[in-house]
Amino acid sequence: MASVDEPLYPIAVLIDELKNDDIQLRLNSIRRLSTIARALGEERTRKELIPFLSENNDDDDEVLLAMAEELGVFIPYVGGVEHAHVLLPPLETLCIVEETCVRDKAVESLCRIGSQMRESDLVDYFIPLVKRLAAGEWFTARVSACGLFHIAYPSAPDMLKTELRSIYSQLCQDDMPMVRRAAATNLGKFAATVEAAHLKTDIMSMFEDLTQDDQDSVRLLAVEGCAALGKLLEPQDCVSHILPVIVNFSQDKSWRVRYMVANQLYELCEAVGPEPTRTDLVPAYVRLLRDNEAEVRIAAAGKVTKFCRILNPELAIQHILPCVKELSSDSSQHVRSALASVIMGMAPVLGKDATIEQLLPIFLSLLKDEFPDVRLNIISKLDQVNQVIGIDLLSQSLLPAIVELAEDRHWRVRLAIIEYIPLLASQLGVGFFDDKLGALCMQWLQDKVYSIRDAAANNLKRLAEEFGPEWAMQHIVPQVLDMLNNPHYLYRMTVLRAISLLAPVMGPEITCSNLLPVIVTASKDRVPNIKFNVAKVLQSIISIVDQSVVEKTIRPSLVELAEDPDVDVRFFANRALQSIDHVMMSS
Amino acid sequence: MNGGDVAAASASLPLPLEWKFSQVFGERAAGEEVQEVDIISAIEFDKTGDHLATGDRGGRVVLFERTDTKEHGGNRRGLERTDYAVSQHPEFHYKTEFQSHEPEFDYLKSLEIEEKINKIRWCQAANGVLFLLSTNDKTIKFWKVQEKKVKKISEMNVEPSKSAGNGSIASSSVSSSPKQNLANGGCPDRSYNSLINDASFPPGGIPSLKLPVVTSFETSLVAKCRRLYAHAHDYHINSISNNSDGETFISADDLRINLWNLEISNQSFNIVDVKPANMEDLTEVITSAEFHPTHCNMLAYSSSKGSIRLVDLRQSALVDSHSKLFEELEPPGSRSFFTEIIASISDIKFAKDGRYLLSRDYMTLKLWDINMDSGPVATFQVHEYLRPKLCDLYENDSIFDKFECCLSGDGLRVATGSYSNLFRVFGRAAGSTEATTLEASKNPMRRQVQAPPRPSRSLSSSITRVVRKGAESPGVDANGNSFDFTTKLLHMAWHPTENSIACAAANSLYMYYA
């Protein structure tokens, strides 16, 4: 119960709150740990604060997580790298806790500290820590150990290196699947630090163990390691060690393993070189494209472009394209959808002739797919399509699809297509757009669903930006203004929204001459919702139009609205009036 | 009396076990009425057998901890041990309890959701912290039970009254300070941020500052709900089961089975769906599901029609077709109105080695070899004397009672419950005639009538099956009392490594050993 000098009071409270009952206060103190450390000085931080934190290991997870993170950047506060090792004990305890996120963060911080430590300190402090964790009673310690080897290994003397490799190999065969998963996940990182000679022997045998694990979840992670390991090995070693494994995996009984292979396969092509790719990987990939399980086909279809880019065109046309054709009429809509989202990327690989001859029919059939997501995925890649096949061919097949989607029963589909309209407009050009799509854009303004009407208003703004105010004046504004006579107030509100969005694009002149009068008329609407929206719109166009117009037209309207019987109308009108005054004062 | 001994003895023929009373928790005094909420609805040992959890209709989970294996288990309570102090058997004491589920109301469907715990499953303990899953009809919860130090802070920089942020006291003492409001609690860091950030501390630090010193090292158990897996089931959840990979589990309702990752609570994958396109075509529902104890890709689920399906998750994402189907059809001649009802399987359990699978239907226990789908390797009649009374049982709805079953850790014996708080233990080894009837009371062998030794062991044909008799005069037990359909022993669990059984009779938890 010491008395504390007044200026130190805040820091004293901060320290006390490390043990406060309120978790928010504890968290706050932990987040300011560096401040506390500076106040205590480097020596007392090492001798008192760090041991104190080491004991503070049964706090709530949020606090422990914050502590693990703070300690990762704590080297300056304990006196620099030569003292970095004092930070290891508290992080070691955090590496054992039951909460995954805390452990992960502690491992991350340990790696960060370890990568800055002096080599002799690593040998004296870090490597023993890794060994202790790897021999830990709880699986949590062993899981954490797996993530530290790549830091510990490079600075270890030869004897220790041998030991570390054998410890890692034991971790790969641990009783607990969690540990084996961690070992599989970190194998690539560890392998990158191991000498080439041991890579081929020790690491590869660990890898083989993992690939034959009983637990699917371990094998899955081993697949992920394939590509990373493949890149470390010489091409011929990769062919002899990794290739058979991946080919085996591609025929694994578990669809989840095959799914992972389908996702990863293209990454391995470079590592093994062109010839093995042709003889082994292409057949494997073709099998995956024709897999029984739809999930696998989805993954494989999604990588079709990436895979083709690696292959030469003949191979792609000869082997992959037939599969793509089958996939375009796959029984699973999700497969077709995955294909639709990447298929256009194949065009540059195949060249123009093959594209028109082979790819276009597939593309057109996907565009007519009964499942809207498939069509949407094609339309979203429209710019790529246009480059390849040209606008005429495109528009013929595209328009019916778009018109159909624009009237789709599901509002989310309509919403998605509206988002693509500006892109379409820019690709199709003004003339074409006017003919076919202009009417649709107006139709959406009167959709039953609010989100669609809102998106439609936004769409008009983007179109006006694309084609310029003059075009908008001709093709958008009259129709929009016309709709203000709609008997339904919700539609009138949409029009107001459209006007407020269009005004900045159209510029002050058109706003004053065409838009403003209409808004003023709307302020006489019988529905209060319209009236307070008028007030909002007026407020939004104050900055666009000339000051004289504000005084002459906008202010009188607002003053009138400010005396409306409806409280909301008065509120928004007054707010708008205030903002007029504000603008006046600042100018 | 450990598992090894028993396994060795079984080389010849295991002797029938002599069951003795070990402990009772929540014993009912004579005439005491059972509160509905206290009735136990789930029992589960953890993998090591050092912990036992029970759930009840009131949504509570109670944890028990084994004391006899611990060195510091010196506080042996004489009352429970007086007669049996010599023998070494699992002895548990109350550890903690927590409210797992609360009654809820689904406003969208106008449905009340009971708080009753349907199943409890232990997860892998880590760092001395226990984890378990508990579920009611709709929501699964992931609980973490850990010992926390009770903090008692002795030394502080600022007097507690100040740092506690009690405005009236604090402000008077620091009123001269320009940072007056910092003592008012609320959000202190905002108020003194500026000071701390700008301050340059002397290189040696400020000696007058002290770290808080924690003096007390008492601990208390805290249960915390770490995750909540909700909104994935349209129907009532009947089972949850952990995968051997330690990271996933399944939950099964009447028509679907979902797969979860323990760490991810907002996403689950539907892996089995038996819902017909038209609900009028519904003939069969899922009654229970369990993962294989070692093969991460295999799971079994049972149905109301008496079949068990073994499915392979490697096959496809949505497992529509089973790899194996286990069912035993009643010979056409013996079919009756009740045939289908009593065929419904109420519980399935894999043996520890994963080769055998035990199922319980209304009248029998059946043991299946998962390599043989032609029929069960053994069938045990649980309460054959009730067969003439099926009509009464149907009328008072007892016929829909869901009895659980369990296997011993060595897989040599199976057990299940019956009415009048009776439960039965059968030896499953070839040639074994062991069929014991026990009563969940302090004197379990009271109802036992020695079964005549019968060498002819029933094989898979149901006609030649020998009915192993306990006390089987219909409707009347050995003491001449009528059977009581209201006292039923639905839930029981076998210790994973020793011959010890925990079973629930209404609100009481009885434990026996042999």
CSV table of N, CA, C and O in Angstrom, one decimal, chain B residues 129-161:
chain,number,residue,atom,x,y,z
B,129,VAL,N,-7.0,-29.3,-18.6
B,129,VAL,CA,-8.3,-28.7,-18.8
B,129,VAL,C,-9.2,-29.7,-19.4
B,129,VAL,O,-8.9,-30.4,-20.4
B,130,LEU,N,-10.4,-29.9,-18.9
B,130,LEU,CA,-11.4,-30.8,-19.4
B,130,LEU,C,-12.3,-30.2,-20.4
B,130,LEU,O,-12.7,-29.0,-20.3
B,131,PHE,N,-12.6,-30.9,-21.5
B,131,PHE,CA,-13.5,-30.4,-22.5
B,131,PHE,C,-14.6,-31.4,-22.7
B,131,PHE,O,-14.4,-32.6,-22.7
B,132,LEU,N,-15.8,-30.9,-22.8
B,132,LEU,CA,-16.9,-31.8,-23.2
B,132,LEU,C,-18.0,-31.1,-24.0
B,132,LEU,O,-18.1,-29.9,-24.0
B,133,LEU,N,-18.7,-32.0,-24.7
B,133,LEU,CA,-19.8,-31.5,-25.5
B,133,LEU,C,-21.1,-31.9,-24.9
B,133,LEU,O,-21.2,-33.0,-24.4
B,134,SER,N,-22.1,-31.0,-24.8
B,134,SER,CA,-23.4,-31.4,-24.3
B,134,SER,C,-24.4,-30.9,-25.3
B,134,SER,O,-24.2,-29.9,-25.9
B,135,THR,N,-25.5,-31.6,-25.4
B,135,THR,CA,-26.5,-31.2,-26.3
B,135,THR,C,-27.9,-31.4,-25.7
B,135,THR,O,-28.2,-32.3,-25.0
B,136,ASN,N,-28.8,-30.5,-26.1
B,136,ASN,CA,-30.3,-30.7,-25.8
B,136,ASN,C,-30.9,-31.0,-27.2
B,136,ASN,O,-30.2,-31.5,-28.1
B,137,ASP,N,-32.1,-30.7,-27.4
B,137,ASP,CA,-32.8,-31.1,-28.7
B,137,ASP,C,-32.2,-30.3,-29.9
B,137,ASP,O,-32.2,-30.8,-31.0
B,138,LYS,N,-31.7,-29.2,-29.6
B,138,LYS,CA,-31.3,-28.3,-30.8
B,138,LYS,C,-29.9,-27.8,-30.8
B,138,LYS,O,-29.4,-27.5,-31.8
B,139,THR,N,-29.4,-27.5,-29.6
B,139,THR,CA,-28.1,-26.8,-29.6
B,139,THR,C,-27.0,-27.6,-28.9
B,139,THR,O,-27.2,-28.1,-27.8
B,140,ILE,N,-25.9,-27.7,-29.5
B,140,ILE,CA,-24.7,-28.4,-28.9
B,140,ILE,C,-23.8,-27.3,-28.3
B,140,ILE,O,-23.6,-26.3,-28.9
B,141,LYS,N,-23.3,-27.6,-27.1
B,141,LYS,CA,-22.3,-26.7,-26.5
B,141,LYS,C,-21.0,-27.3,-26.2
B,141,LYS,O,-21.0,-28.5,-25.8
B,142,PHE,N,-20.0,-26.6,-26.4
B,142,PHE,CA,-18.6,-27.1,-26.1
B,142,PHE,C,-18.1,-26.4,-24.8
B,142,PHE,O,-18.0,-25.2,-24.7
B,143,TRP,N,-17.9,-27.2,-23.8
B,143,TRP,CA,-17.6,-26.7,-22.5
B,143,TRP,C,-16.1,-27.0,-22.1
B,143,TRP,O,-15.6,-28.0,-22.5
B,144,LYS,N,-15.6,-26.0,-21.4
B,144,LYS,CA,-14.2,-26.1,-21.0
B,144,LYS,C,-14.3,-26.0,-19.5
B,144,LYS,O,-14.9,-25.0,-18.9
B,145,VAL,N,-13.8,-27.0,-18.8
B,145,VAL,CA,-13.8,-26.9,-17.3
B,145,VAL,C,-12.4,-26.9,-16.8
B,145,VAL,O,-11.6,-27.8,-17.1
B,146,GLN,N,-12.0,-25.9,-16.1
B,146,GLN,CA,-10.7,-25.8,-15.7
B,146,GLN,C,-10.6,-25.2,-14.3
B,146,GLN,O,-11.4,-24.5,-13.8
B,147,GLU,N,-9.4,-25.5,-13.7
B,147,GLU,CA,-9.2,-24.9,-12.3
B,147,GLU,C,-8.6,-23.5,-12.5
B,147,GLU,O,-7.6,-23.4,-13.3
B,148,LYS,N,-9.1,-22.6,-11.8
B,148,LYS,CA,-8.6,-21.2,-11.9
B,148,LYS,C,-8.1,-20.9,-10.5
B,148,LYS,O,-8.7,-21.2,-9.5
B,149,LYS,N,-7.0,-20.1,-10.5
B,149,LYS,CA,-6.5,-19.7,-9.2
B,149,LYS,C,-7.5,-18.6,-8.7
B,149,LYS,O,-7.9,-17.7,-9.4
B,150,VAL,N,-7.7,-18.6,-7.4
B,150,VAL,CA,-8.5,-17.6,-6.8
B,150,VAL,C,-7.5,-16.5,-6.4
B,150,VAL,O,-6.6,-16.7,-5.6
B,151,LYS,N,-7.7,-15.4,-7.1
B,151,LYS,CA,-6.7,-14.3,-6.9
B,151,LYS,C,-6.9,-13.6,-5.6
B,151,LYS,O,-8.0,-13.2,-5.2
B,152,LYS,N,-5.8,-13.4,-4.8
B,152,LYS,CA,-5.9,-12.5,-3.7
B,152,LYS,C,-4.7,-11.6,-3.9
B,152,LYS,O,-3.6,-12.0,-3.8
B,153,ILE,N,-4.9,-10.3,-4.1
B,153,ILE,CA,-3.8,-9.4,-4.4
B,153,ILE,C,-3.4,-8.8,-3.1
B,153,ILE,O,-4.3,-8.2,-2.3
B,154,SER,N,-2.2,-8.9,-2.7
B,154,SER,CA,-1.8,-8.3,-1.4
B,154,SER,C,-1.2,-6.9,-1.6
B,154,SER,O,-1.5,-6.0,-1.0
B,155,GLU,N,-0.3,-6.8,-2.6
B,155,GLU,CA,0.4,-5.5,-2.7
B,155,GLU,C,0.0,-4.8,-4.0
B,155,GLU,O,-0.1,-5.3,-5.1
B,156,MET,N,-0.3,-3.5,-3.8
B,156,MET,CA,-0.7,-2.8,-5.0
B,156,MET,C,-0.1,-1.4,-4.9
B,156,MET,O,0.4,-1.0,-3.8
B,157,ASN,N,0.0,-0.7,-6.0
B,157,ASN,CA,0.6,0.6,-6.0
B,157,ASN,C,-0.4,1.6,-5.5
B,157,ASN,O,-0.1,2.5,-4.7
B,158,VAL,N,-1.7,1.4,-5.8
B,158,VAL,CA,-2.7,2.4,-5.4
B,158,VAL,C,-3.6,1.6,-4.5
B,158,VAL,O,-3.9,0.5,-4.7
B,159,GLU,N,-4.1,2.3,-3.5
B,159,GLU,CA,-5.1,1.7,-2.6
B,159,GLU,C,-6.3,1.2,-3.4
B,159,GLU,O,-6.8,1.9,-4.3
B,160,PRO,N,-6.7,0.0,-3.0
B,160,PRO,CA,-7.8,-0.6,-3.8
B,160,PRO,C,-9.0,0.3,-3.9
B,160,PRO,O,-9.6,0.3,-5.0
B,161,SER,N,-9.3,1.1,-2.9
B,161,SER,CA,-10.5,1.9,-3.0
B,161,SER,C,-10.4,2.9,-4.2
B,161,SER,O,-11.3,3.2,-4.8
